[in-house]
Short mmCIF file of C-alpha atoms in Angstrom, two decimals:
data_model
loop_
_atom_site.label_atom_id
_atom_site.label_comp_id
_atom_site.label_asym_id
_atom_site.label_seq_id
_atom_site.Cartn_x
_atom_site.Cartn_y
_atom_site.Cartn_z
CA UNK A 614 -49.04 84.41 -3.70
CA UNK A 615 -49.78 87.57 -1.69
CA UNK A 616 -46.29 87.35 -0.17
CA UNK A 617 -44.73 87.38 -3.64
CA UNK A 618 -47.01 90.16 -4.86
CA UNK A 619 -45.82 92.39 -2.03
CA UNK A 620 -42.15 91.96 -2.93
CA UNK A 621 -40.30 95.15 -3.86
CA UNK A 622 -37.53 95.52 -6.45
CA UNK A 623 -35.07 95.59 -3.56
CA UNK A 624 -36.40 92.26 -2.29
CA UNK A 625 -36.07 90.68 -5.75
CA UNK A 626 -32.57 92.12 -6.19
CA UNK A 627 -31.45 90.76 -2.83
CA UNK A 628 -32.88 87.28 -3.38
CA UNK A 629 -31.67 86.89 -6.99
CA UNK A 630 -28.26 88.45 -6.13
CA UNK A 631 -28.67 91.00 -8.94
CA UNK A 632 -28.06 94.74 -8.73
CA UNK A 633 -31.14 96.84 -7.96
CA UNK A 634 -30.58 98.99 -11.06
CA UNK A 635 -30.59 95.86 -13.23
CA UNK A 636 -33.82 94.53 -11.72
CA UNK A 637 -35.38 97.96 -12.27
CA UNK A 638 -34.26 97.92 -15.93
CA UNK A 639 -35.83 94.49 -16.39
CA UNK A 640 -39.12 95.63 -14.87
CA UNK A 641 -39.33 98.78 -17.00
CA UNK A 642 -38.44 96.88 -20.18
CA UNK A 643 -35.28 98.83 -20.97
CA UNK A 644 -33.32 95.58 -20.79
CA UNK A 645 -34.25 92.01 -21.61
CA UNK A 646 -33.90 89.70 -18.57
CA UNK A 647 -31.12 87.14 -18.87
CA UNK A 648 -31.80 83.41 -18.73
CA UNK A 649 -29.90 83.26 -15.44
CA UNK A 650 -32.07 85.96 -13.89
CA UNK A 651 -35.24 84.19 -15.09
CA UNK A 652 -34.10 80.95 -13.41
CA UNK A 653 -33.33 82.74 -10.14
CA UNK A 654 -36.59 84.70 -10.24
CA UNK A 655 -38.58 81.48 -10.80
CA UNK A 656 -37.10 80.16 -7.56
CA UNK A 657 -37.91 83.38 -5.73
CA UNK A 658 -41.53 83.46 -6.93
CA UNK A 659 -42.09 79.70 -6.58
CA UNK A 660 -42.72 79.19 -10.31
CA UNK A 661 -39.72 76.95 -10.96
CA UNK A 662 -40.31 73.65 -12.76
CA UNK A 663 -37.72 71.03 -13.68
CA UNK A 664 -38.32 68.26 -16.19
CA UNK A 665 -37.83 64.99 -14.28
CA UNK A 666 -36.38 63.24 -17.33
CA UNK A 667 -34.13 65.87 -18.89
CA UNK A 668 -33.46 68.10 -15.90
CA UNK A 669 -34.35 71.12 -18.08
CA UNK A 670 -35.67 74.14 -16.21
CA UNK A 671 -39.08 75.17 -17.53
CA UNK A 672 -40.40 77.68 -15.01
CA UNK A 673 -42.89 80.34 -16.07
CA UNK A 674 -40.31 83.13 -16.21
CA UNK A 675 -37.75 80.97 -18.02
CA UNK A 676 -40.31 80.19 -20.72
CA UNK A 677 -41.26 83.87 -20.97
CA UNK A 678 -37.62 84.97 -21.14
CA UNK A 679 -36.93 82.58 -24.02
CA UNK A 680 -39.96 83.88 -25.90
CA UNK A 681 -39.05 87.53 -25.39
CA UNK A 682 -35.47 86.96 -26.45
CA UNK A 683 -36.53 84.95 -29.48
CA UNK A 684 -38.79 87.70 -30.85
CA UNK A 685 -36.25 90.42 -29.98
CA UNK A 686 -33.24 88.96 -31.78
CA UNK A 687 -33.03 88.66 -35.53
CA UNK A 688 -32.36 85.02 -36.51
CA UNK A 689 -29.00 85.86 -38.11
CA UNK A 690 -27.90 87.79 -34.99
CA UNK A 691 -28.63 85.06 -32.43
CA UNK A 692 -25.25 83.37 -32.86
CA UNK A 693 -23.51 86.71 -32.26
CA UNK A 694 -25.38 87.21 -28.98
CA UNK A 695 -24.68 83.64 -27.85
CA UNK A 696 -20.94 83.80 -28.68
CA UNK A 697 -20.61 87.30 -27.21
CA UNK A 698 -21.96 86.12 -23.84
CA UNK A 699 -19.24 83.46 -23.62
CA UNK A 700 -16.41 85.59 -24.99
CA UNK A 701 -13.20 86.24 -23.10
CA UNK A 702 -12.20 89.00 -25.51
CA UNK A 703 -14.01 91.05 -28.16
CA UNK A 704 -12.05 92.95 -30.77
CA UNK A 705 -14.26 95.28 -32.78
CA UNK A 706 -13.64 97.69 -35.63
CA UNK A 707 -16.26 100.25 -36.70
CA UNK A 708 -15.99 102.95 -39.33
CA UNK A 709 -19.55 104.27 -39.73
CA UNK A 710 -20.98 104.23 -36.21
CA UNK A 711 -20.02 103.70 -32.58
CA UNK A 712 -19.81 100.00 -31.63
CA UNK A 713 -23.10 98.61 -30.33
CA UNK A 714 -21.52 97.64 -27.01
CA UNK A 715 -20.52 101.28 -26.45
CA UNK A 716 -23.69 103.05 -27.58
CA UNK A 717 -25.96 105.12 -25.37
CA UNK A 718 -29.66 104.30 -25.41
CA UNK A 719 -30.56 107.46 -27.36
CA UNK A 720 -27.79 106.90 -29.89
CA UNK A 721 -28.87 103.27 -30.35
CA UNK A 722 -32.50 104.34 -30.84
CA UNK A 723 -31.45 106.86 -33.52
CA UNK A 724 -29.34 104.22 -35.30
CA UNK A 725 -32.11 101.60 -35.24
CA UNK A 726 -34.70 104.17 -36.35
CA UNK A 727 -32.69 104.87 -39.49
CA UNK A 728 -33.46 101.39 -40.87
CA UNK A 729 -35.49 101.42 -44.11
CA UNK A 730 -38.24 100.40 -44.55
CA UNK A 731 -39.05 102.13 -41.26
CA UNK A 732 -39.54 99.75 -38.35
CA UNK A 733 -42.64 99.96 -36.13
CA UNK A 734 -42.08 101.57 -32.73
CA UNK A 735 -42.31 98.29 -30.78
CA UNK A 736 -39.65 96.69 -33.00
CA UNK A 737 -37.36 99.68 -32.47
CA UNK A 738 -37.77 99.51 -28.70
CA UNK A 739 -37.09 95.74 -28.68
CA UNK A 740 -33.92 96.29 -30.69
CA UNK A 741 -32.76 99.05 -28.34
CA UNK A 742 -33.54 96.91 -25.28
CA UNK A 743 -31.49 94.07 -26.77
CA UNK A 744 -28.55 96.39 -27.43
CA UNK A 745 -28.63 97.69 -23.85
CA UNK A 746 -28.94 94.10 -22.60
CA UNK A 747 -25.86 93.01 -24.56
CA UNK A 748 -23.84 95.67 -22.75
CA UNK A 749 -24.38 93.87 -19.44
CA UNK A 750 -21.41 91.63 -20.19
CA UNK A 751 -19.16 94.67 -19.74
CA UNK A 752 -20.72 95.63 -16.39
CA UNK A 753 -19.83 92.93 -13.83
CA UNK A 754 -20.71 95.17 -10.89
CA UNK A 755 -24.05 96.30 -12.20
CA UNK A 756 -25.40 94.10 -14.93
CA UNK A 757 -24.66 90.53 -13.93
CA UNK A 758 -25.17 88.63 -10.67
CA UNK A 759 -23.08 90.08 -7.87
CA UNK A 760 -21.47 86.70 -7.29
CA UNK A 761 -20.05 86.62 -10.84
CA UNK A 762 -17.19 88.99 -11.53
CA UNK A 763 -15.85 87.82 -14.89
CA UNK A 764 -16.21 90.23 -17.81
CA UNK A 765 -14.72 90.05 -21.30
CA UNK A 766 -12.07 92.46 -22.51
CA UNK A 767 -13.33 94.81 -25.23
CA UNK A 768 -10.84 96.35 -27.62
CA UNK A 769 -12.68 98.81 -29.87
CA UNK A 770 -11.13 100.60 -32.83
CA UNK A 771 -13.34 103.34 -34.26
CA UNK A 772 -12.80 105.68 -37.21
CA UNK A 773 -12.85 109.37 -36.32
CA UNK A 774 -15.60 109.84 -38.93
CA UNK A 775 -18.00 107.96 -36.63
CA UNK A 776 -17.41 110.60 -33.94
CA UNK A 777 -18.17 113.41 -36.37
CA UNK A 778 -21.30 111.88 -37.94
CA UNK A 779 -24.32 113.46 -36.25
CA UNK A 780 -26.63 110.60 -35.26
CA UNK A 781 -29.97 111.83 -33.95
CA UNK A 782 -28.97 115.36 -32.96
CA UNK A 783 -26.01 117.28 -31.48
CA UNK A 784 -27.14 116.60 -27.89
CA UNK A 785 -27.22 112.84 -28.50
CA UNK A 786 -23.73 113.02 -29.98
CA UNK A 787 -22.34 114.98 -27.05
CA UNK A 788 -23.80 112.43 -24.63
CA UNK A 789 -22.38 109.60 -26.75
CA UNK A 790 -18.89 111.07 -26.69
CA UNK A 791 -19.10 111.55 -22.92
CA UNK A 792 -20.20 107.92 -22.63
CA UNK A 793 -17.14 106.80 -24.61
CA UNK A 794 -14.90 108.69 -22.19
CA UNK A 795 -16.63 107.01 -19.24
CA UNK A 796 -16.34 103.54 -20.78
CA UNK A 797 -12.68 104.10 -21.68
CA UNK A 798 -11.89 104.43 -17.97
CA UNK A 799 -12.95 100.84 -17.31
CA UNK A 800 -10.04 98.43 -16.92
CA UNK A 801 -11.49 95.88 -19.34
CA UNK A 802 -12.15 98.37 -22.16
CA UNK A 803 -9.70 99.94 -24.60
CA UNK A 804 -10.85 102.45 -27.20
CA UNK A 805 -8.61 103.61 -30.02
CA UNK A 806 -9.51 106.11 -32.71
CA UNK A 807 -8.21 106.00 -36.28
CA UNK A 808 -7.79 109.69 -37.19
CA UNK A 809 -9.08 110.99 -40.51
CA UNK A 810 -5.53 112.06 -41.33
CA UNK A 811 -4.55 108.39 -41.55
CA UNK A 812 -6.38 108.15 -44.88
CA UNK A 813 -7.24 104.71 -46.25
CA UNK A 814 -6.59 101.74 -43.98
CA UNK A 815 -6.31 98.01 -44.63
CA UNK A 816 -9.95 97.31 -43.68
CA UNK A 817 -11.24 99.92 -46.17
CA UNK A 818 -13.98 100.90 -43.72
CA UNK A 819 -15.48 97.39 -43.53
CA UNK A 820 -16.65 96.82 -39.95
CA UNK A 821 -16.03 93.45 -38.28
CA UNK A 822 -15.65 91.85 -34.87
CA UNK A 823 -13.43 89.03 -33.63
CA UNK A 824 -14.88 87.16 -30.65
CA UNK A 825 -12.44 85.02 -28.68
CA UNK A 826 -13.91 82.37 -26.39
CA UNK A 827 -12.68 81.19 -23.01
CA UNK A 828 -11.01 78.18 -24.68
CA UNK A 829 -9.24 80.52 -27.14
CA UNK A 830 -11.29 79.57 -30.21
CA UNK A 831 -12.32 82.54 -32.33
CA UNK A 832 -15.09 83.57 -34.71
CA UNK A 833 -15.25 86.64 -36.95
CA UNK A 834 -18.58 88.41 -37.37
CA UNK A 835 -19.61 91.03 -39.88
CA UNK A 836 -22.95 92.27 -41.12
CA UNK A 837 -24.48 92.86 -44.49
CA UNK A 838 -27.86 94.46 -45.16
CA UNK A 839 -30.41 92.18 -43.49
CA UNK A 840 -27.99 89.35 -42.80
CA UNK A 841 -24.62 88.48 -41.27
CA UNK A 842 -21.64 86.25 -41.94
CA UNK A 843 -19.67 84.18 -39.44
CA UNK A 844 -16.11 83.10 -40.22
CA UNK A 845 -14.73 80.17 -38.25
CA UNK A 846 -12.03 78.84 -40.59
CA UNK A 847 -8.74 79.18 -38.71
CA UNK A 848 -6.79 80.68 -41.60
CA UNK A 849 -9.48 83.26 -42.34
CA UNK A 850 -9.77 84.17 -38.67
CA UNK A 851 -6.00 84.65 -38.52
CA UNK A 852 -6.21 87.01 -41.49
CA UNK A 853 -8.77 89.17 -39.69
CA UNK A 854 -6.65 89.10 -36.55
CA UNK A 855 -3.74 90.45 -38.61
CA UNK A 856 -5.94 93.15 -40.12
CA UNK A 857 -7.03 94.17 -36.61
CA UNK A 858 -3.38 94.41 -35.53
CA UNK A 859 -2.64 96.67 -38.51
CA UNK A 860 -5.62 98.85 -37.59
CA UNK A 861 -4.25 99.18 -34.06
CA UNK A 862 -0.96 100.40 -35.51
CA UNK A 863 -2.85 103.00 -37.60
CA UNK A 864 -4.90 104.21 -34.63
CA UNK A 865 -3.95 106.70 -31.94
CA UNK A 866 -2.99 105.12 -28.64
CA UNK A 867 -5.64 105.05 -25.92
CA UNK A 868 -4.53 108.31 -24.26
CA UNK A 869 -4.35 110.16 -27.57
CA UNK A 870 -7.73 108.71 -28.52
CA UNK A 871 -9.29 110.03 -25.32
CA UNK A 872 -7.82 113.46 -26.04
CA UNK A 873 -9.33 113.38 -29.53
CA UNK A 874 -12.76 112.41 -28.17
CA UNK A 875 -12.53 115.24 -25.64
CA UNK A 876 -11.71 117.61 -28.49
CA UNK A 877 -14.79 116.63 -30.48
CA UNK A 878 -17.34 116.22 -27.66
CA UNK A 879 -18.55 119.82 -27.94
CA UNK A 880 -18.69 119.74 -31.73
CA UNK A 881 -21.52 118.58 -33.97
#
């Protein structure tokens, strides 16, 4: 026990094969530990248990991770998180705000804090931690085990109005725009902006996401106030795919989009 108590973050990172920055984020509570990390950590700390009949892993940290994740994720959002983690490609359209997978922590906190009735501080921090945790899927070198290098492709289409809407304060918006420029440089991320001059588009500002799995099956996700809808019917999914393609044709290409973001990053 004393041996485990003396372990540093570097020791845990090395033995779980996770990045040090990720282990640090788990310890400080800014991210929710993944189930995989909990399993590896149970082995490291000698708290691993396996059900002899079912083979299910029930170590102390695995049980705690499931509890934390359960209370952090709204029931109607759990399917989105589960599908997102297995996705090969995510196509997302947003008109009102920056996509959750591309938000900074301060921007996410300001968005979550705008919910009415006002959420208690601990609920806000859990929601922000979950949002930052979801972004791990886009960070194979920093947010997932070092021996796993697969990451989904994110194609995000965002209305220019979301760049101009001041969320939180001007400083938060400037940092958010800089973050978009950083993320756009990643090989698995494409960001396109629909300029205000384009006028009305075929989605009429209704945000949605298409999540494509490794076996090429797809589900469409979109939110309502306090709930969400999942579309799995093949014909309906195809319709949303077509809408996304039309939105891409309305949007600036990726280079032009970056130039537009650069042009607005000092505005608020």
